[in-house]
Coordinates of C-alpha atoms in Angstrom, one line a residue:
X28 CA 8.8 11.1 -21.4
X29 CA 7.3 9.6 -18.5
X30 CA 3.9 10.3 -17.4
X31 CA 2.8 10.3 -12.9
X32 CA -0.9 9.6 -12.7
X33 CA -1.9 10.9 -9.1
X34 CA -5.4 10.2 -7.9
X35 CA -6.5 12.9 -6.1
X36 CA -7.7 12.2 -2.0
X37 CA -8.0 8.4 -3.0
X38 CA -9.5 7.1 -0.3
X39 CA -12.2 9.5 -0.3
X40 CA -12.7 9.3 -3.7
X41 CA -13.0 5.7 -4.0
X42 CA -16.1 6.1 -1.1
X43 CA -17.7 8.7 -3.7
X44 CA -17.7 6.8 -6.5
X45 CA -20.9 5.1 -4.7
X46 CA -21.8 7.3 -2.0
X47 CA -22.8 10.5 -4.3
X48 CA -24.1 12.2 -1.3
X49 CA -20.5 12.6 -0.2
X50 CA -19.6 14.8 -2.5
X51 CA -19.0 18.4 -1.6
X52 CA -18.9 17.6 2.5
X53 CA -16.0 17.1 4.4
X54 CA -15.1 13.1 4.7
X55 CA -12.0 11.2 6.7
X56 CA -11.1 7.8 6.4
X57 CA -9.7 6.4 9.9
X58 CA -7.0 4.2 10.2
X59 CA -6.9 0.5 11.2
X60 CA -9.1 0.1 14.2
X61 CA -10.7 3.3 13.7
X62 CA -7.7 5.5 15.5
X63 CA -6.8 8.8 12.9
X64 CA -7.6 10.6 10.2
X65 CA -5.6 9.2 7.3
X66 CA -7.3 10.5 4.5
X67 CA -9.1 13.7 4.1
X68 CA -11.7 15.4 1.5
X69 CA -10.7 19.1 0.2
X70 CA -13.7 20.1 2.2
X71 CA -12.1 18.6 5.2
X72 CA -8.7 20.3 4.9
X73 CA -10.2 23.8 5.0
X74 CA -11.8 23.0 8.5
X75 CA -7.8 22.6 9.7
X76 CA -8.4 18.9 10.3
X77 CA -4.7 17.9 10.3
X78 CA -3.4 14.1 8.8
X79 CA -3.6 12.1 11.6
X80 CA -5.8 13.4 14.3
X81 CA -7.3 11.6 16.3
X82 CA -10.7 10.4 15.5
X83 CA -11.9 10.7 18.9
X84 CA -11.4 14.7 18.9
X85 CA -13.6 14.8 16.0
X86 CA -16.6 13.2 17.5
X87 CA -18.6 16.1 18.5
X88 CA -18.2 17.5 14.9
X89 CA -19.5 14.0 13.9
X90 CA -22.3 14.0 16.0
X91 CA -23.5 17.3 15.0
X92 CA -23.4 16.7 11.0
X93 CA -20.4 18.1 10.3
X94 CA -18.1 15.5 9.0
X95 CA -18.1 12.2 7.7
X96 CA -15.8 10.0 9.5
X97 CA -15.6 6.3 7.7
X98 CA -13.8 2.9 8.3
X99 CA -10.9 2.0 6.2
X100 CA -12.3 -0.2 3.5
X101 CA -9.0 -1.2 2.2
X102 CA -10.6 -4.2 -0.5
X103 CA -12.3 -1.2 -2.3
X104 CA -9.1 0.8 -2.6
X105 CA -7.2 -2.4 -3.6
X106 CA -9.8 -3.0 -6.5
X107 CA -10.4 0.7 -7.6
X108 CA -6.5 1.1 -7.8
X109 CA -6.1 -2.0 -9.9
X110 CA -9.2 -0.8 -12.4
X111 CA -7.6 2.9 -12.8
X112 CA -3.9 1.0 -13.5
X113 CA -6.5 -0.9 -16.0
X114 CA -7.5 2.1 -17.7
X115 CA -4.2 3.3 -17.9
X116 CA -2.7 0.0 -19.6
X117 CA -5.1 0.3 -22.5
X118 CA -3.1 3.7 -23.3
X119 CA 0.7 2.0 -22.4
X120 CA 2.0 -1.3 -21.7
X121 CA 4.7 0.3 -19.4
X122 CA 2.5 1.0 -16.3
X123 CA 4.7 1.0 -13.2
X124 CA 2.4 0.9 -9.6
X125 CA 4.7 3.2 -7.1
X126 CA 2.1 3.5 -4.8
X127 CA -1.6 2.7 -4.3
X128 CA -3.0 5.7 -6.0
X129 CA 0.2 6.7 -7.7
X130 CA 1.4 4.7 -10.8
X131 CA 3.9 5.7 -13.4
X132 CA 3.3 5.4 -17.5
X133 CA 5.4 5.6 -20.0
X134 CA 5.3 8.0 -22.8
X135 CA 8.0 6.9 -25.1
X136 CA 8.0 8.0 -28.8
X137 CA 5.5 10.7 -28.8
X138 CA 5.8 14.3 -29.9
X139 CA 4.9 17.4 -27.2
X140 CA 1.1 17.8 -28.7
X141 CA 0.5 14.5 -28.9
X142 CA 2.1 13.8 -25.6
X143 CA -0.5 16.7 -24.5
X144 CA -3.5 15.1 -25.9
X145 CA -2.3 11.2 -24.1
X146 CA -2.2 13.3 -20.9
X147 CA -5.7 15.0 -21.4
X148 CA -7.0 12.0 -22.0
X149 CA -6.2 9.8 -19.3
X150 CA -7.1 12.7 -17.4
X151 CA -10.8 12.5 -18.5
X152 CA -11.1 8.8 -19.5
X153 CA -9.6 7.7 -15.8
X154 CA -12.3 9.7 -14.5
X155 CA -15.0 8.4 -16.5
X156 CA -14.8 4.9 -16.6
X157 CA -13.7 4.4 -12.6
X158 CA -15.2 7.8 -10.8
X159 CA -11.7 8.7 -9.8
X160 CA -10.3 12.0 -10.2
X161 CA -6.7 12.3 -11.0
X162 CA -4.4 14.7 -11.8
X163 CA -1.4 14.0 -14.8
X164 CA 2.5 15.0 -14.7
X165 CA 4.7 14.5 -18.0
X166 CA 8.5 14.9 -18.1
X167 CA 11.7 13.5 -18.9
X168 CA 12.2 12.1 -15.8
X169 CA 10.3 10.7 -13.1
X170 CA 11.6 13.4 -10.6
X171 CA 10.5 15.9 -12.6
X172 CA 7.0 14.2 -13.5
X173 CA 6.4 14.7 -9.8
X174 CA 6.5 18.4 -9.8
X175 CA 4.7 18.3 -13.0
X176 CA 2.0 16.6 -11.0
X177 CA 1.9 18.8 -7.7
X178 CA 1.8 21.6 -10.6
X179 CA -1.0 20.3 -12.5
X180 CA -2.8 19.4 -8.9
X181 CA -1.8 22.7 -7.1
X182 CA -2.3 24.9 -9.9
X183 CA -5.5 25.4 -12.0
X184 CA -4.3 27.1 -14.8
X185 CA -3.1 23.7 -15.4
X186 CA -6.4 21.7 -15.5
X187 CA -5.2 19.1 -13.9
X188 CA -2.4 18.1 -16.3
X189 CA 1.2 19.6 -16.8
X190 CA 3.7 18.3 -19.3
X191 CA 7.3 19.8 -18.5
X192 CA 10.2 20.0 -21.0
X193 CA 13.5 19.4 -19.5
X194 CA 14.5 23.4 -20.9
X195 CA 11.6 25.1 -21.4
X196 CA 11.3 28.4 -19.8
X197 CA 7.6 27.1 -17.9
X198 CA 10.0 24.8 -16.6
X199 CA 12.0 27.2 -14.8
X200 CA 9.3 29.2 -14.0
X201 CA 7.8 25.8 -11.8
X202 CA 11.6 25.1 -10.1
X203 CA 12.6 28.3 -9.1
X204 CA 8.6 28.4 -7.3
X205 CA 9.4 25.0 -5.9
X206 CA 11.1 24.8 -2.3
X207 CA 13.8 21.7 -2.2
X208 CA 11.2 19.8 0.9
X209 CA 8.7 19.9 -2.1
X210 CA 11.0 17.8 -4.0
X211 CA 10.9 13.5 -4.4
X212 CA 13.3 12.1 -2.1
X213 CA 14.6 14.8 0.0
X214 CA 13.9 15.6 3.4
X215 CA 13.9 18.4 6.1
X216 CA 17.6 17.8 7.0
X217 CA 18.8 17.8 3.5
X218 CA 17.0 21.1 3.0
X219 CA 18.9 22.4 6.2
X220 CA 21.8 21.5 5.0
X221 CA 21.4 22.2 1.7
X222 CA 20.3 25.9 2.6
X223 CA 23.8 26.3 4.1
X224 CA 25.3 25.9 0.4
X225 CA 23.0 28.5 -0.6
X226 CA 20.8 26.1 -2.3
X227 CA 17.3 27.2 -1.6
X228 CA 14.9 26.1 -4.3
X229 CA 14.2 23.4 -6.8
X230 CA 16.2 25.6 -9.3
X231 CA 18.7 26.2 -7.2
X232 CA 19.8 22.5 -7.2
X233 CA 19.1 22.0 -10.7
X234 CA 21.5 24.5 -11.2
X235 CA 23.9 22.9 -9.0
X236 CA 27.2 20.8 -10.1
X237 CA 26.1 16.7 -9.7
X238 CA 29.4 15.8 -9.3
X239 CA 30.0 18.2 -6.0
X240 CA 26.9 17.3 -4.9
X241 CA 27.9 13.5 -4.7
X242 CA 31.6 14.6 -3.2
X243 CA 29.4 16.7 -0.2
X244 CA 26.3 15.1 0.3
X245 CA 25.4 10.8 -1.6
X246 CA 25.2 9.5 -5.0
X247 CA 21.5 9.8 -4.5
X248 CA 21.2 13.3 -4.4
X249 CA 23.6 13.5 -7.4
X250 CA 21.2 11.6 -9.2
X251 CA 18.3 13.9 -8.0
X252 CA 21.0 16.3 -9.5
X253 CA 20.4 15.0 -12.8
X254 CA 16.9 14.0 -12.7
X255 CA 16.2 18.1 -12.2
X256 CA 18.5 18.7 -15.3
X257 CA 16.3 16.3 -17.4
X258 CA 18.7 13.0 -17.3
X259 CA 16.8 10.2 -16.3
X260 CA 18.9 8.1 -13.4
X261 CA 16.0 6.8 -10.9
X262 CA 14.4 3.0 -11.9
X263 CA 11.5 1.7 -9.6
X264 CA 11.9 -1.6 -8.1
X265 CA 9.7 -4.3 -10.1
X266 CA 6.5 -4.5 -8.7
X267 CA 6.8 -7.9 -9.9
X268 CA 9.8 -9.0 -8.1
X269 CA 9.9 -11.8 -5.9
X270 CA 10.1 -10.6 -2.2
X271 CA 12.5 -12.0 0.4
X272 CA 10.3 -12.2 3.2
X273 CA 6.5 -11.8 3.7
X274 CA 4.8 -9.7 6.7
X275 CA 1.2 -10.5 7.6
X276 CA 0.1 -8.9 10.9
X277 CA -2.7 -6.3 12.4
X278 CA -3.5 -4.8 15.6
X279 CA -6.2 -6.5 17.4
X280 CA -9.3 -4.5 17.6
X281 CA -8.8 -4.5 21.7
X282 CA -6.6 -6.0 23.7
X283 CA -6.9 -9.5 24.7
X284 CA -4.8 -12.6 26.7
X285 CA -7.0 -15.4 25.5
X286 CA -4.9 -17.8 23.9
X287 CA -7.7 -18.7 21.2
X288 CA -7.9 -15.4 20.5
X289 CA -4.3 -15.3 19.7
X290 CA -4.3 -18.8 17.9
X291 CA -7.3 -17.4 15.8
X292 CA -5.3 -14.4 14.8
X293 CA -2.1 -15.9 13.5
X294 CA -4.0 -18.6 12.0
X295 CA -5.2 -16.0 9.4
X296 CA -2.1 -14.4 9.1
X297 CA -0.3 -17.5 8.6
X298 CA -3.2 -18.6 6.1
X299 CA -2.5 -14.9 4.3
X300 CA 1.3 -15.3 4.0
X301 CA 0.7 -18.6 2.5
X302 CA -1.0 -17.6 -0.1
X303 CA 1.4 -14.8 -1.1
X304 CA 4.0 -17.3 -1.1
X305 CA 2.1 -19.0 -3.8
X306 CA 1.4 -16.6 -5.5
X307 CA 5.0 -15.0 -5.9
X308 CA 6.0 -18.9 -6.5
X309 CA 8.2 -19.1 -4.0
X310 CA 9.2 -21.3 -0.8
X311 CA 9.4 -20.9 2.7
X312 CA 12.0 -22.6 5.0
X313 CA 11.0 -20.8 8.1
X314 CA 8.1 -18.9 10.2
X315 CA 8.8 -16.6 12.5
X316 CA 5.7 -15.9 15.0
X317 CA 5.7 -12.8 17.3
X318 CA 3.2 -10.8 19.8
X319 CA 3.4 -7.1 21.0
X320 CA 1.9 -5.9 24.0
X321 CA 0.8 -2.0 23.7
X322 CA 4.4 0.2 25.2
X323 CA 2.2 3.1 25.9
X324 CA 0.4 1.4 28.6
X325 CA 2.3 1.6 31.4
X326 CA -0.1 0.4 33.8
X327 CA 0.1 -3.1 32.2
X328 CA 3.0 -5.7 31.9
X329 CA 5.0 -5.5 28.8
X330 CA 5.9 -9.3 27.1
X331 CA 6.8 -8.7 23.7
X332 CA 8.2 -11.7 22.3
X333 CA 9.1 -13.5 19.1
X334 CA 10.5 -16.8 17.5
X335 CA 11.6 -18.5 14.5
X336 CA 10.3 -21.8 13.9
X337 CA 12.0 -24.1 10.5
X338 CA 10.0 -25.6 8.3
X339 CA 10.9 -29.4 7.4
X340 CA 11.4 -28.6 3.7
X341 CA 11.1 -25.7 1.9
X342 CA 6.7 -25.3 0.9
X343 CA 4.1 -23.3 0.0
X344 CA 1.7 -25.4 2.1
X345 CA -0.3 -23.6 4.4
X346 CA -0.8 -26.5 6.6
X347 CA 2.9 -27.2 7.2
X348 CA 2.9 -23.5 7.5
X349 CA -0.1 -23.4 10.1
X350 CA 1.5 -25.8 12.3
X351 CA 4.5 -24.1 12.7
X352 CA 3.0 -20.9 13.4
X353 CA 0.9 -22.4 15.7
X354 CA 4.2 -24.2 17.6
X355 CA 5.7 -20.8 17.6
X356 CA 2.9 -19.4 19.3
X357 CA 2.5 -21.8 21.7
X358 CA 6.1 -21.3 22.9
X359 CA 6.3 -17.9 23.5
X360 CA 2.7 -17.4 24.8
X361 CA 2.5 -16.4 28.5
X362 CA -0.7 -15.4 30.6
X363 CA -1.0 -12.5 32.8
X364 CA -0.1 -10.6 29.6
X365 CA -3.0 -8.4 27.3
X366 CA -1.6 -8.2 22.9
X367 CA -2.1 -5.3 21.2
X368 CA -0.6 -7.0 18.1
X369 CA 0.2 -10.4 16.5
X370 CA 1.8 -11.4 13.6
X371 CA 3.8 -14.2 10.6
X372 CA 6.7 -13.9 8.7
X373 CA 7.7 -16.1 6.4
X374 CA 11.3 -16.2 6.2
X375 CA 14.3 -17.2 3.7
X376 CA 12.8 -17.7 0.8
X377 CA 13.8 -19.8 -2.2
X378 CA 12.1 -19.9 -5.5
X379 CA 9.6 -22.9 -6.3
X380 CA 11.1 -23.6 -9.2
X381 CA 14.9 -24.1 -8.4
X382 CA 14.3 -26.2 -5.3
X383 CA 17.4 -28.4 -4.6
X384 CA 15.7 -31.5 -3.5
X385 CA 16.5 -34.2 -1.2
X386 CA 18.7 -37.1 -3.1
X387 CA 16.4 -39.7 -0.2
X388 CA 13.5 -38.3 -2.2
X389 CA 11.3 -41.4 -3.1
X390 CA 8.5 -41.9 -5.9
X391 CA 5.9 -41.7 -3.2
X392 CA 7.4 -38.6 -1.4
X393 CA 7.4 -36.8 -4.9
X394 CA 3.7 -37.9 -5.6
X395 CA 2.5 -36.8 -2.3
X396 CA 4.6 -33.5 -3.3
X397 CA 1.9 -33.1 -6.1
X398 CA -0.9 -34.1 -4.6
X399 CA -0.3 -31.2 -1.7
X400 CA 0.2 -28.5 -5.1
X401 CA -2.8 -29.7 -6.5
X402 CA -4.6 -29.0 -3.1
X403 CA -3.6 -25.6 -2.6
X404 CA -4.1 -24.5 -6.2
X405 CA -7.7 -25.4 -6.2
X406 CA -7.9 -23.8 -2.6
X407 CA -6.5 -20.5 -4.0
X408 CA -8.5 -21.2 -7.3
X409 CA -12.3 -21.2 -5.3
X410 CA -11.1 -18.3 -3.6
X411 CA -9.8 -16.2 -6.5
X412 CA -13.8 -17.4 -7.7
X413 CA -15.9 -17.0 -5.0
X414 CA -14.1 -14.4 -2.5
X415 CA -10.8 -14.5 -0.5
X416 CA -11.9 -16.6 2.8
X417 CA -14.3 -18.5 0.7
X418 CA -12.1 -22.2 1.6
X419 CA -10.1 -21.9 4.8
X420 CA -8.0 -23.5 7.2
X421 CA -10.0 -23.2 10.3
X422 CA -12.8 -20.7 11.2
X423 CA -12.4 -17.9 13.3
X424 CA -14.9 -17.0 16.2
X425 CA -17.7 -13.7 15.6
X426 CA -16.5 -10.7 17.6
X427 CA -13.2 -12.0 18.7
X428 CA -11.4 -9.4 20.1
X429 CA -8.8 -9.6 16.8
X430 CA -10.8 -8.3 15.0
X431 CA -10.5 -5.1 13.5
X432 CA -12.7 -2.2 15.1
X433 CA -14.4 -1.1 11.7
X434 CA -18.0 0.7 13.0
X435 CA -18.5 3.1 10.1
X436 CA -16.8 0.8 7.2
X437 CA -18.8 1.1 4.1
X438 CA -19.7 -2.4 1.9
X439 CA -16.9 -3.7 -0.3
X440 CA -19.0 -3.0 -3.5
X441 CA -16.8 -4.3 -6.1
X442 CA -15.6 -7.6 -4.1
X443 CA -17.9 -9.0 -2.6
X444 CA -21.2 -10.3 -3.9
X445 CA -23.7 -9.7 -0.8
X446 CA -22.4 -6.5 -0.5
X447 CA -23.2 -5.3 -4.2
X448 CA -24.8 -2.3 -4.8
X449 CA -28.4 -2.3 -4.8
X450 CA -31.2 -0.1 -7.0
X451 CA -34.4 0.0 -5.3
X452 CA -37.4 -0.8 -8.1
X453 CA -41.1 0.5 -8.0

């Protein structure tokens, strides 16, 4: 069996947990610069707020009292996800992250009531020692653990958790009440074109023959097939793995030409990819460097371009990093043009520790090798201690135009030490 651990509105939650004053009113998070709703309380549904509105159209409602309308705080969500995957390792060692406030857990070995009593009680302990709210889906397979979550969230006979046999008859009762678009991994066309087989629920497909499936439609679907009928066929990707490139980029908080700006800006994203490169233990042997300007301004010249710059050797330096991203910028930057967007990747990556090196490699060469490693691990060591941005390459300029728009962010309360929470004393 394999449990789906959902928590419910995340973002919202996570700003409840310390704004108790929040509770019960409608509250949206906005996106990155403060543009749309991305997250929404309950309370904020049933006023037919839709997912990605734009915040703008919500003002007046905002001004009067009516909503809350907050700043991404996305160090908060990082650190509340990570303490309610916490929680959940002290109950199984086979915690699997698939999203930010979704995380598989294995239930292997346990019978159906004491399968019932794990799932009640990460229900209430999640909720108790993070403020989070979650709801708790148990099934044979992780397809089916879905549903069994949107049941136990949906329904509230359930109480917020579901466990789901493979065969039993509650089982049935929950597919054949399930339309295919509410199921993991298929999408309006599929639904279309499933619909023309006469397959019009969750039941419906269960029901249906895995190997015709694959012959009309993909192997994935035929897995879905089989997930439905209780065969476990889907594996997540390891969190863990290695990646084979790394993104860092943002959307400036306005638009801007000024070329410190923009050599501010991929400074810290260079800086940022670095330092996932270390910390995957892995080796970069080229940057690629790349500005947008904003496509839905017509009225303004469009330059978007991009380049790839090699590194000497494979590292994990930032400062060989740093310089490249900075030659890359400096070659493709042109004036008369306002970015909306700037960004690193680090590209063809090779792991640390199987780096063919140079045969011309001297004594001193391989000394100053480990001098540089030393550097950056105590770099990344005061940070991890102190706060990210603690030690840095560089410092940016106050109010660049980079910056994220962020007016109504809350404090990061678990990360940051001036920003802790405070009780007032008499």
């Amino acid at each position: 069996m394999i449990g789906l651990v959902d928590c419910n509105n995340f973002y919202v939650s996570c700003e409840r947990v310390f704004q108790p004053r929040l509770e019960g009113v409608p509250v949206g998070v906005m996106s990155n610069n403060d543009g749309c709703v991305i997250a929404r309380s309950n309370e904020l549904k049933a006023l037919g707020v839709e997912m990605g509105t734009p915040a703008f159209e919500l003002q007046e409602w905002v001004n009067q009292g009516r909503i809350h309308l907050l700043s991404s705080n996305y160090e908060l969500y990082g650190d509340m996800s990570a303490r309610v995957r916490e929680v959940l390792e002290e109950f199984s060692a086979g915690v699997e992250p698939y999203s930010i406030d979704e995380m598989f857990v294995r239930f292997d070995g346990f019978d159906a009531a004491t399968t019932q009593a794990l799932a009640r009680t990460l229900y209430r302990n999640v909720r108790q020692f993070t403020g989070i709210p979650v709801c708790v889906g148990v099934a044979p397979t992780r397809t089916l653990a879905k549903l069994a979550n949107r049941a136990a969230k949906k329904l509230p006979e359930y109480g917020g958790t579901c466990v789901m046999h493979a065969n039993g008859d509650d089982t049935r009762r929950l597919l054949e009440h399930t339309a295919l678009g509410d199921i993991w991994g298929v999408g309006q066309r599929l639904v279309e074109r499933l619909a023309l087989q006469g397959i019009k629920t969750a039941w419906d497909l269960r029901q249906a023959d895995p190997k015709a499936i694959r012959q009309r439609f993909s192997v994935t679907l035929e897995r879905t097939v089989r997930e439905l009928q209780g065969t476990p066929c889907i594996e997540l990707h390891d969190a863990d793995r290695p990646r084979d490139r790394i993104m860092t980029s943002r959307s400036f908080g306005r638009l801007t030409g000024d070329l410190g700006d923009l050599q501010d800006a991929i400074r810290q994203h260079a800086q940022r990819g670095a330092e996932k490169l270390r910390r995957q233990d892995s080796h970069a042997r080229a940057v690629l460097v790349f500005l947008k300007t904003n496509r839905h301004r017509p009225d303004l010249p469009q330059y978007s371009p991009s380049i790839v710059i090699e590194l000497p050797e494979p590292t994990d330096d930032s400062r060989p990093i740093l310089a490249a991203a900075r030659q890359g910028l400096e070659t493709i930057y042109r004036r008369g043009y306002r970015f909306m967007k700037g960004g690193v990747m680090l590209l063809d990556l090779v792991d640390a520790n199987r780096e063919q090196l140079s045969l011309l490699d001297t004594p001193e060469r391989e000394a100053q090798r480990e001098r540089d490693h030393k550097l950056m691990a105590a770099l990344d060591a005061l940070n991890g201690k102190m706060g990210k941005g603690t030690v840095r390459l560089g410092v940016p300029r106050q109010n660049a135009a980079w910056h994220l728009r962020c007016a109504h962010r809350t404090p990061r309360w678990t990360t940051q030490w001036r920003e802790l929470p405070r009780i007032a004393t008499r």
